[in-house]
Amino acid sequence: MEIYAKLPQETEADVIVTGFFEDDKTLNDTQKSLDEKYDNVVSKNILEIENFKGKYLETFALPVCDAKILAVGLGKKEEFNVDKVREIAAKTIKQAEKLSRKKTVAFNFQNNGNMCCCKIAYNTALGAIMGEYDFDKYKSKKNEEKIERVEIIHCKPEKMTPAIEKAVITGDAMDFTKDLISEPAEFATPAKISEIATKLANENGFEIKVFGKDELKTMNFNAFLAVGQGSIQEPKFIHIKYTPENPEKKIAIIGKGITFDSGGLDIKPPASMLTMKTDMSGCACVLGVMKAIAKMKPNIEVHMLSALCENMPSGSSYKVGDVLIAKNGKTIEVDNTDAEGRLTLADALTYADELNVDEVIDVATLTGAVIVALGNTITGIMGNDEEFVKEIIEDSKEAGENLWQMPILDDMQDNLKSDIADMRNTGSRYAGASTAARFLSNFTKAKKWAHLDIAGTAFLDKPYKELNKGATAAMVRTLIQHIAK
Ligand code: BES
Ligand code: MN
Ligand code: ZN
């Protein structure tokens, strides 16, 4: 899909999506010029008709000679904001698919004076990309109605270009992340994802290291290797490095990379296993972020890490009662083989310590408990530095994602006590998201560490605002915002 800005009088779209406030249907300049072009059809119909009140997301399609005007309600003027722009763009582009023959749609929204026009353009473009996303690789019949061109209507089109470019970079990164999450585990194996990461690194001049099983053994990735030992797929650890000339700071982003989580010997019941090909969403997220970094070239050194393996039951699986000596030397009694993500992350966090970075952020589909606490629309954030956690929450607001902090208390370590090792890998049933974060905290020395639990938000079984059902690319936007503000 191509996205560009256009003058109102130059639009080539045959569907023009244009917004009206609920309490004030005054035409803006673009709407006035459309009105003139089409014999006052806008003012005669939209303004007078009782059926269209301008309520949020209400739509009204108006045929005009060679095109269609799709009026959309923006809701109350004082409540209008950029998050709504994104949702409206995502939803109306789907409607436009059905109305448009030329596969070109134009957007023009009102401004209530609270937003910069560039932010409207950015969120319109990003919403359009998000609304049009679907994963049809394995469908023999593809959607042939897809919109091919999006025009952002503005009286100074050239001023909109940087915002549109940023939206396209972000949208492309999200599409890449969603594609990878949506792939079956049989395709997206540790080896395959390493190949994809290597290609991404080589295309963009990043350094990359991929460690296989033997190297990982010599590097003492024992907790990670234990998780992968029941699978015929070889574990892989990937490390991509982006180095600008004089970096202001150094940061490591780590993504949980379980390419399939059967639970291991503590096997999951069928319903819980259904979506477990998505247990590498953290890895897909940070890889997508690297794709955006390649284009945005921020002045920050970025290390992307992921420990990739499958958690499977077999004769060679790790077992409950096993004691693992993690990379940092601490010992862990395996209490439950389904609490595998924290074991792989433990070693990845220790590896990150050796990189001398200023900040460490991990993204992981880590616990069912975070879903019980926050549902499917809010990601849980935990960390060891209040200011740092707050900063990332601010970034998420700017990026249009939901983050909510959960606590980590020192005494939660009691919950992880083991009779024979330094700790066990699970605690009691309660406060599961915090307990998992407390477990992770044993494996990082970073002054600023934040852990984002995306178990609920990485994959949706029904649409939410601008997000379609399926993979969401959760935290891609927030991390891009954090790294390339
Ligand atoms: N990958 C799961 C967490 C998960 C659950 C992600 C639902 C997405 C949707 C994780 O490895 C897991 O199995 N966690 C266990 C931990 C428990 C055994 C302490 C859980 O949350 O049930
Ligand atoms: Mn698990
Ligand atoms: Zn898992």
Coordinates of C-alpha atoms and ligand atoms in Angstrom, one line a residue:
M1 CA 0.0 0.0 0.0
E2 CA 1.3 3.4 -1.0
I3 CA 0.6 6.4 1.2
Y4 CA 1.2 10.1 0.3
A5 CA -0.2 13.5 0.9
K6 CA -2.3 15.4 -1.7
L7 CA -4.0 18.7 -2.2
P8 CA -7.8 18.5 -2.0
Q9 CA -8.3 19.6 -5.5
E10 CA -5.8 16.9 -6.8
T11 CA -7.3 13.8 -5.2
E12 CA -7.6 10.8 -7.5
A13 CA -9.4 8.8 -4.9
D14 CA -12.9 7.4 -5.6
V15 CA -13.6 7.1 -1.9
I16 CA -13.1 10.1 0.3
V17 CA -13.3 9.5 4.0
T18 CA -14.1 12.8 5.7
G19 CA -14.9 13.5 9.3
F20 CA -17.6 15.5 11.1
F21 CA -18.0 16.3 14.8
E22 CA -21.1 15.4 16.6
D23 CA -21.8 18.8 18.0
D24 CA -20.4 20.9 15.2
K25 CA -20.8 19.9 11.6
T26 CA -19.1 23.0 10.2
L27 CA -17.3 22.2 6.9
N28 CA -13.5 22.6 6.9
D29 CA -11.7 24.0 3.9
T30 CA -11.3 20.6 2.2
Q31 CA -14.9 19.8 2.7
K32 CA -15.9 23.1 1.3
S33 CA -13.9 22.4 -1.8
L34 CA -15.5 19.0 -2.1
D35 CA -18.8 20.6 -1.7
E36 CA -18.2 23.0 -4.5
K37 CA -16.8 20.2 -6.8
Y38 CA -19.9 18.1 -6.2
D39 CA -22.7 20.6 -6.5
N40 CA -23.2 21.2 -2.8
V41 CA -24.0 17.6 -2.2
V42 CA -22.1 17.6 1.1
S43 CA -23.7 20.6 2.6
K44 CA -27.2 19.5 1.4
N45 CA -26.9 15.9 2.6
I46 CA -24.5 15.5 5.5
L47 CA -25.4 18.7 7.3
E48 CA -29.1 18.3 7.0
I49 CA -29.8 14.6 7.1
E50 CA -31.1 13.3 10.4
N51 CA -29.6 9.8 9.9
F52 CA -26.1 11.1 10.3
K53 CA -25.3 12.7 13.6
G54 CA -21.5 12.6 13.7
K55 CA -21.5 10.2 16.6
Y56 CA -18.1 8.5 17.1
L57 CA -17.5 5.9 14.3
E58 CA -20.9 6.4 12.8
T59 CA -20.7 6.3 8.9
F60 CA -22.8 7.5 6.0
A61 CA -21.8 6.8 2.4
L62 CA -22.9 9.5 -0.1
P63 CA -22.5 8.7 -3.8
V64 CA -21.3 11.7 -5.9
C65 CA -20.8 11.5 -9.7
D66 CA -17.6 9.5 -10.1
A67 CA -16.7 8.9 -6.4
K68 CA -18.2 8.3 -3.0
I69 CA -17.9 10.4 0.1
L70 CA -17.8 8.4 3.2
A71 CA -18.8 10.7 6.1
V72 CA -17.6 9.4 9.5
G73 CA -18.5 10.7 12.9
L74 CA -15.6 11.9 15.0
G75 CA -17.7 12.2 18.2
K76 CA -17.6 15.2 20.5
K77 CA -15.3 17.9 19.3
E78 CA -13.5 18.4 22.7
E79 CA -13.0 14.6 23.1
F80 CA -11.4 14.1 19.7
N81 CA -7.7 13.0 19.8
V82 CA -5.0 11.1 17.8
D83 CA -6.0 7.7 19.2
K84 CA -9.4 8.2 17.7
V85 CA -7.9 9.2 14.4
R86 CA -6.1 5.9 14.3
E87 CA -9.1 3.8 15.2
I88 CA -11.3 5.6 12.6
A89 CA -8.8 5.2 9.9
A90 CA -8.4 1.5 10.6
K91 CA -12.1 0.9 10.6
T92 CA -13.2 3.1 7.7
I93 CA -10.5 1.8 5.3
K94 CA -12.2 -1.6 5.6
Q95 CA -15.4 -0.1 4.6
A96 CA -13.7 1.8 1.8
E97 CA -12.4 -1.5 0.4
K98 CA -16.0 -2.4 -0.5
L99 CA -16.9 1.0 -1.9
S100 CA -13.8 1.7 -4.0
R101 CA -13.3 0.5 -7.6
K102 CA -10.0 2.4 -8.1
K103 CA -8.6 1.1 -4.8
T104 CA -7.5 4.6 -3.8
V105 CA -9.0 6.1 -0.7
A106 CA -8.5 9.7 0.6
F107 CA -8.7 10.7 4.3
N108 CA -9.5 14.1 5.7
F109 CA -10.3 14.7 9.3
Q110 CA -11.2 17.8 11.4
N111 CA -8.8 19.3 13.8
N112 CA -10.3 20.5 17.1
G113 CA -7.2 22.6 17.7
N114 CA -5.6 20.2 20.2
M115 CA -3.5 18.3 17.7
C116 CA -0.7 19.1 15.3
C117 CA -1.7 18.3 11.7
C118 CA 1.4 16.1 11.4
K119 CA 0.1 13.9 14.2
I120 CA -3.2 13.5 12.5
A121 CA -1.4 12.5 9.3
Y122 CA 0.8 10.1 11.2
N123 CA -2.1 8.4 12.9
T124 CA -4.3 8.3 9.8
A125 CA -1.5 6.6 7.9
L126 CA -0.7 4.1 10.7
G127 CA -4.4 3.4 11.3
A128 CA -4.9 2.7 7.6
I129 CA -1.9 0.3 7.6
M130 CA -3.1 -1.5 10.7
G131 CA -6.7 -1.8 9.4
E132 CA -5.6 -3.3 6.2
Y133 CA -3.4 -6.0 7.8
D134 CA -4.2 -9.6 7.4
F135 CA -2.2 -12.8 7.2
D136 CA -3.3 -14.5 4.1
K137 CA -0.1 -16.4 3.1
Y138 CA -1.8 -19.8 3.5
K139 CA -5.2 -18.9 2.0
S140 CA -5.6 -20.0 -1.6
K141 CA -8.1 -17.2 -2.1
K142 CA -6.6 -13.8 -1.3
N143 CA -8.6 -10.6 -0.6
E144 CA -8.7 -8.8 -4.0
E145 CA -10.4 -5.8 -2.7
K146 CA -7.4 -4.4 -0.8
I147 CA -6.8 -0.7 -0.9
E148 CA -3.6 0.1 -2.9
R149 CA -3.2 3.8 -2.4
V150 CA -4.0 6.1 0.6
E151 CA -4.1 9.9 0.2
I152 CA -3.8 12.2 3.2
I153 CA -5.6 15.3 2.1
H154 CA -4.0 18.5 3.3
C155 CA -3.5 22.0 2.0
K156 CA 0.3 21.8 2.5
P157 CA 1.0 18.2 1.4
E158 CA 4.8 18.5 1.6
K159 CA 4.6 19.3 5.3
M160 CA 3.0 15.9 5.9
T161 CA 5.7 13.8 4.3
P162 CA 8.0 13.2 7.3
A163 CA 5.0 12.1 9.5
I164 CA 3.7 9.8 6.8
E165 CA 7.2 8.3 6.3
K166 CA 7.4 7.6 10.1
A167 CA 4.0 5.9 10.0
V168 CA 5.1 3.7 7.1
I169 CA 8.3 2.7 8.8
T170 CA 6.3 1.9 12.0
G171 CA 3.5 0.1 10.1
D172 CA 6.0 -2.0 8.1
A173 CA 7.8 -3.0 11.3
M174 CA 4.5 -4.0 12.9
D175 CA 3.4 -6.0 9.8
F176 CA 6.8 -7.8 9.8
T177 CA 6.3 -8.7 13.5
K178 CA 2.7 -9.8 13.0
D179 CA 3.7 -12.0 10.0
L180 CA 6.3 -13.7 12.1
I181 CA 4.0 -14.3 15.0
S182 CA 1.3 -15.7 12.7
E183 CA 3.5 -18.3 11.1
P184 CA 3.0 -21.8 12.3
A185 CA 5.7 -23.2 14.7
E186 CA 6.6 -25.7 12.0
F187 CA 7.8 -22.8 9.8
A188 CA 9.1 -20.4 12.4
T189 CA 11.6 -22.7 14.1
P190 CA 14.6 -21.3 15.9
A191 CA 16.8 -22.0 12.8
K192 CA 14.3 -20.2 10.5
I193 CA 14.0 -17.2 12.7
S194 CA 17.8 -17.0 12.9
E195 CA 17.9 -17.0 9.1
I196 CA 15.3 -14.2 9.0
A197 CA 17.3 -12.2 11.6
T198 CA 20.5 -12.8 9.7
K199 CA 18.9 -11.5 6.5
L200 CA 17.6 -8.5 8.3
A201 CA 21.0 -7.7 9.8
N202 CA 22.9 -8.2 6.6
E203 CA 20.5 -6.0 4.6
N204 CA 20.9 -3.2 7.0
G205 CA 24.6 -3.3 8.0
F206 CA 24.0 -4.6 11.5
E207 CA 26.4 -7.0 13.2
I208 CA 24.9 -10.3 14.0
K209 CA 25.9 -13.4 16.0
V210 CA 23.9 -16.6 16.0
F211 CA 25.0 -19.2 18.6
G212 CA 24.0 -22.9 18.2
K213 CA 23.8 -25.6 20.9
D214 CA 27.5 -26.4 21.2
E215 CA 28.6 -22.8 21.6
L216 CA 25.8 -22.1 24.0
K217 CA 27.0 -25.0 26.1
T218 CA 30.5 -23.6 26.4
M219 CA 29.0 -20.2 27.2
N220 CA 27.0 -21.8 30.1
F221 CA 23.5 -21.0 28.8
N222 CA 22.3 -24.0 30.9
A223 CA 18.9 -22.8 31.9
F224 CA 18.1 -21.9 28.3
L225 CA 19.4 -25.2 26.9
A226 CA 17.4 -27.2 29.4
V227 CA 14.2 -25.8 28.1
G228 CA 15.1 -26.7 24.5
Q229 CA 16.5 -30.1 25.2
G230 CA 13.2 -32.0 24.6
S231 CA 12.8 -30.8 21.1
I232 CA 14.3 -32.0 17.8
Q233 CA 14.7 -28.3 16.9
E234 CA 18.1 -26.9 17.8
P235 CA 18.1 -23.9 20.1
K236 CA 19.6 -20.7 18.7
F237 CA 20.6 -17.5 20.5
I238 CA 20.6 -14.3 18.4
H239 CA 22.4 -11.1 19.0
I240 CA 22.1 -8.2 16.6
K241 CA 24.0 -5.0 17.2
Y242 CA 23.2 -1.5 15.8
T243 CA 26.0 1.0 16.3
P244 CA 25.6 4.7 15.5
E245 CA 28.7 6.9 15.5
N246 CA 28.6 8.6 18.9
P247 CA 25.8 6.9 20.8
E248 CA 24.1 8.9 23.6
K249 CA 23.3 5.6 25.4
K250 CA 23.4 1.9 25.0
I251 CA 20.4 -0.3 25.3
A252 CA 19.5 -4.0 25.1
I253 CA 16.1 -5.3 24.0
I254 CA 15.4 -8.9 24.7
G255 CA 12.5 -10.9 23.3
K256 CA 11.2 -14.2 24.6
G257 CA 11.6 -16.7 21.8
I258 CA 9.7 -19.9 22.6
T259 CA 8.7 -21.0 19.1
F260 CA 6.2 -23.4 20.5
D261 CA 5.2 -23.8 24.2
S262 CA 3.6 -27.2 24.7
G263 CA 4.3 -26.8 28.4
G264 CA 6.9 -29.6 28.2
L265 CA 6.3 -32.6 30.5
D266 CA 3.9 -30.4 32.5
I267 CA 1.9 -30.4 29.2
K268 CA -0.7 -27.8 28.7
P269 CA -4.4 -28.7 28.2
P270 CA -5.6 -28.4 24.6
A271 CA -7.3 -25.0 24.9
S272 CA -4.2 -23.4 26.5
M273 CA -1.9 -24.8 23.8
L274 CA -3.9 -23.5 20.9
T275 CA -2.1 -20.2 20.5
M276 CA 1.3 -21.3 21.7
K277 CA 3.0 -20.8 18.3
T278 CA 2.8 -17.1 19.4
D279 CA 5.1 -17.6 22.4
M280 CA 7.9 -16.0 20.4
S281 CA 6.0 -12.7 20.1
G282 CA 8.6 -10.9 22.2
C283 CA 11.3 -12.0 19.8
A284 CA 9.2 -10.9 16.8
C285 CA 8.6 -7.6 18.5
V286 CA 12.3 -6.7 19.0
L287 CA 13.1 -7.9 15.5
G288 CA 10.4 -5.6 14.1
V289 CA 11.9 -2.8 16.2
M290 CA 15.3 -3.4 14.6
K291 CA 13.7 -3.2 11.2
A292 CA 12.4 0.3 12.1
I293 CA 15.8 1.3 13.7
A294 CA 17.5 0.5 10.3
K295 CA 15.4 3.2 8.7
M296 CA 15.2 5.7 11.6
K297 CA 18.9 5.5 12.5
P298 CA 18.6 6.8 16.1
N299 CA 21.6 7.9 18.0
I300 CA 21.5 5.0 20.4
E301 CA 23.4 1.7 20.4
V302 CA 20.9 -1.1 20.3
H303 CA 21.5 -4.8 21.1
M304 CA 18.7 -7.1 20.2
L305 CA 18.8 -10.5 21.9
S306 CA 16.6 -13.6 21.8
A307 CA 17.0 -17.1 23.1
L308 CA 15.0 -19.3 20.7
C309 CA 13.8 -22.8 21.4
E310 CA 10.8 -25.1 21.5
N311 CA 9.4 -26.4 24.8
M312 CA 8.4 -30.0 24.1
P313 CA 7.8 -33.2 26.0
S314 CA 10.0 -36.2 25.0
G315 CA 12.5 -38.7 26.3
S316 CA 15.1 -36.0 26.4
S317 CA 13.0 -33.2 28.0
Y318 CA 14.1 -31.5 31.2
K319 CA 12.1 -32.7 34.2
V320 CA 10.6 -31.3 37.3
G321 CA 13.1 -31.6 40.1
D322 CA 16.0 -31.0 37.8
V323 CA 18.5 -28.4 39.2
L324 CA 19.9 -26.0 36.5
I325 CA 23.0 -23.9 37.0
A326 CA 22.1 -20.7 35.2
K327 CA 24.6 -18.7 33.2
N328 CA 25.2 -16.4 36.2
G329 CA 25.9 -19.4 38.4
K330 CA 22.7 -19.3 40.4
T331 CA 20.9 -22.6 40.8
I332 CA 17.3 -23.2 39.9
E333 CA 15.1 -26.2 40.8
V334 CA 12.6 -26.9 38.1
D335 CA 9.2 -26.8 39.7
N336 CA 7.1 -26.6 36.5
T337 CA 8.4 -27.2 33.0
D338 CA 5.7 -24.8 31.7
A339 CA 7.4 -21.8 33.4
E340 CA 10.1 -22.0 30.7
G341 CA 10.2 -18.5 29.5
R342 CA 11.8 -17.1 32.6
L343 CA 14.5 -19.8 32.4
T344 CA 15.4 -18.7 28.8
L345 CA 15.2 -15.1 29.8
A346 CA 17.4 -15.6 32.9
D347 CA 20.4 -16.5 30.7
A348 CA 19.6 -13.8 28.1
L349 CA 19.6 -11.2 30.9
T350 CA 22.9 -12.4 32.2
Y351 CA 24.3 -12.2 28.6
A352 CA 23.0 -8.6 28.4
D353 CA 24.9 -7.8 31.6
E354 CA 28.2 -8.4 29.8
L355 CA 27.3 -5.8 27.1
N356 CA 27.7 -2.9 29.5
V357 CA 24.4 -1.2 28.4
D358 CA 22.6 1.6 30.2
E359 CA 19.2 0.0 29.9
V360 CA 17.7 -3.5 29.5
I361 CA 14.1 -4.1 28.4
D362 CA 12.7 -7.5 27.9
V363 CA 9.4 -8.3 26.2
A364 CA 7.8 -11.6 26.9
T365 CA 4.6 -13.6 26.7
L366 CA 5.5 -14.7 30.2
T367 CA 2.4 -15.4 32.4
G368 CA -1.2 -16.3 32.2
A369 CA -1.4 -14.4 35.5
V370 CA -0.9 -11.0 33.7
I371 CA -4.0 -11.8 31.6
V372 CA -6.0 -12.5 34.8
A373 CA -4.8 -9.1 36.2
L374 CA -4.9 -6.8 33.1
G375 CA -6.8 -8.6 30.4
N376 CA -6.0 -8.6 26.7
T377 CA -5.6 -4.9 26.1
I378 CA -3.1 -3.8 28.7
T379 CA 0.6 -4.9 28.9
G380 CA 2.1 -5.3 32.4
I381 CA 5.3 -3.5 33.1
M382 CA 7.6 -4.2 36.0
G383 CA 11.1 -3.0 36.7
N384 CA 13.8 -2.0 39.2
D385 CA 13.8 1.7 38.6
E386 CA 10.7 3.8 39.1
E387 CA 11.7 6.7 36.9
F388 CA 12.6 4.3 34.1
V389 CA 9.3 2.5 34.3
K390 CA 7.5 5.8 34.3
E391 CA 9.4 6.9 31.2
I392 CA 8.4 3.8 29.3
I393 CA 4.8 4.2 30.4
E394 CA 4.9 7.8 29.0
D395 CA 6.4 6.4 25.7
S396 CA 3.5 3.9 25.5
K397 CA 1.0 6.7 25.9
E398 CA 2.6 8.7 23.1
A399 CA 2.7 5.5 20.9
G400 CA -1.0 4.7 21.6
E401 CA -0.4 1.5 23.6
N402 CA -1.6 0.6 27.1
L403 CA 0.9 -0.2 29.8
W404 CA 0.2 -0.6 33.5
Q405 CA 2.7 -1.1 36.3
M406 CA 2.7 -4.1 38.6
P407 CA 4.9 -4.3 41.6
I408 CA 8.0 -6.3 42.4
L409 CA 8.7 -6.6 46.1
D410 CA 11.9 -8.1 47.7
D411 CA 9.9 -10.4 49.9
M412 CA 8.4 -12.1 46.8
Q413 CA 11.7 -14.0 46.7
D414 CA 10.3 -16.1 49.7
N415 CA 7.7 -17.4 47.3
L416 CA 10.5 -18.8 45.1
K417 CA 12.3 -20.7 47.9
S418 CA 13.6 -24.2 47.1
D419 CA 14.8 -26.9 49.5
I420 CA 17.8 -27.9 47.4
A421 CA 18.6 -24.9 45.1
D422 CA 19.0 -21.1 45.3
M423 CA 15.4 -20.8 44.0
R424 CA 12.7 -22.6 42.1
N425 CA 11.1 -21.4 38.9
T426 CA 7.6 -20.9 40.1
G427 CA 5.9 -19.6 43.2
S428 CA 2.3 -20.0 44.5
R429 CA -0.6 -19.4 42.2
Y430 CA -1.2 -15.8 43.3
A431 CA 0.6 -12.7 42.0
G432 CA 2.0 -14.8 39.2
A433 CA 3.1 -11.9 36.9
S434 CA 5.0 -10.2 39.7
T435 CA 6.5 -13.4 40.9
A436 CA 7.8 -14.2 37.5
A437 CA 9.3 -10.7 37.3
R438 CA 10.9 -11.2 40.8
F439 CA 12.4 -14.4 39.4
L440 CA 13.9 -12.5 36.5
S441 CA 15.4 -9.8 38.7
N442 CA 17.8 -12.5 40.1
F443 CA 19.5 -12.6 36.7
T444 CA 20.2 -8.9 35.8
K445 CA 22.6 -6.4 37.3
A446 CA 21.3 -3.6 35.1
K447 CA 20.5 -0.4 36.9
K448 CA 17.6 0.2 34.6
W449 CA 15.7 -2.9 33.8
A450 CA 12.1 -3.1 32.7
H451 CA 10.1 -6.2 31.9
L452 CA 7.0 -6.1 29.7
D453 CA 4.6 -9.0 30.0
I454 CA 2.7 -9.2 26.7
A455 CA 1.0 -12.6 27.3
G456 CA -2.4 -11.0 27.1
T457 CA -1.7 -8.4 24.5
A458 CA 0.4 -10.1 21.8
F459 CA -2.5 -12.0 20.2
L460 CA -6.2 -11.1 20.3
D461 CA -9.2 -13.4 19.7
K462 CA -11.4 -10.4 18.8
P463 CA -10.6 -6.9 17.4
Y464 CA -9.8 -4.0 19.8
K465 CA -9.9 -0.4 18.5
E466 CA -7.4 -0.2 15.6
L467 CA -6.1 -3.7 16.2
N468 CA -7.4 -6.6 14.2
K469 CA -8.0 -10.1 15.6
G470 CA -4.8 -12.1 15.7
A471 CA -1.2 -10.9 16.2
T472 CA -1.0 -7.3 17.4
A473 CA 2.8 -6.5 17.3
A474 CA 2.3 -5.3 20.9
M475 CA 5.1 -3.0 22.2
V476 CA 6.7 -2.4 18.8
R477 CA 5.3 1.1 18.8
T478 CA 6.3 1.7 22.4
L479 CA 9.9 0.5 21.9
I480 CA 10.2 2.5 18.6
Q481 CA 9.0 5.6 20.5
H482 CA 11.4 4.9 23.4
I483 CA 14.4 4.4 21.1
A484 CA 13.8 6.8 18.2
K485 CA 11.7 9.6 19.7
Ligands
BES1 N1 3.8 -18.9 27.5 C1 3.1 -19.1 28.7 C2 2.3 -17.8 29.1 C3 1.1 -17.5 28.3 C4 -0.2 -17.9 28.7 C5 1.3 -16.7 27.1 C6 -1.2 -17.5 27.9 C7 0.2 -16.4 26.4 C8 -1.1 -16.8 26.8 C9 4.1 -19.4 29.8 O1 5.3 -20.0 29.4 C10 3.5 -20.2 30.8 O2 3.1 -21.3 30.5 N2 3.3 -19.7 32.0 C11 2.7 -20.4 33.1 C12 3.6 -20.3 34.3 C13 3.1 -21.1 35.5 C14 3.4 -22.6 35.2 C15 3.9 -20.7 36.7 C16 1.3 -19.8 33.3 O3 1.2 -18.6 33.3 O4 0.4 -20.6 33.5
MN2 MN 5.0 -22.2 29.4
ZN3 ZN 5.8 -19.8 27.4

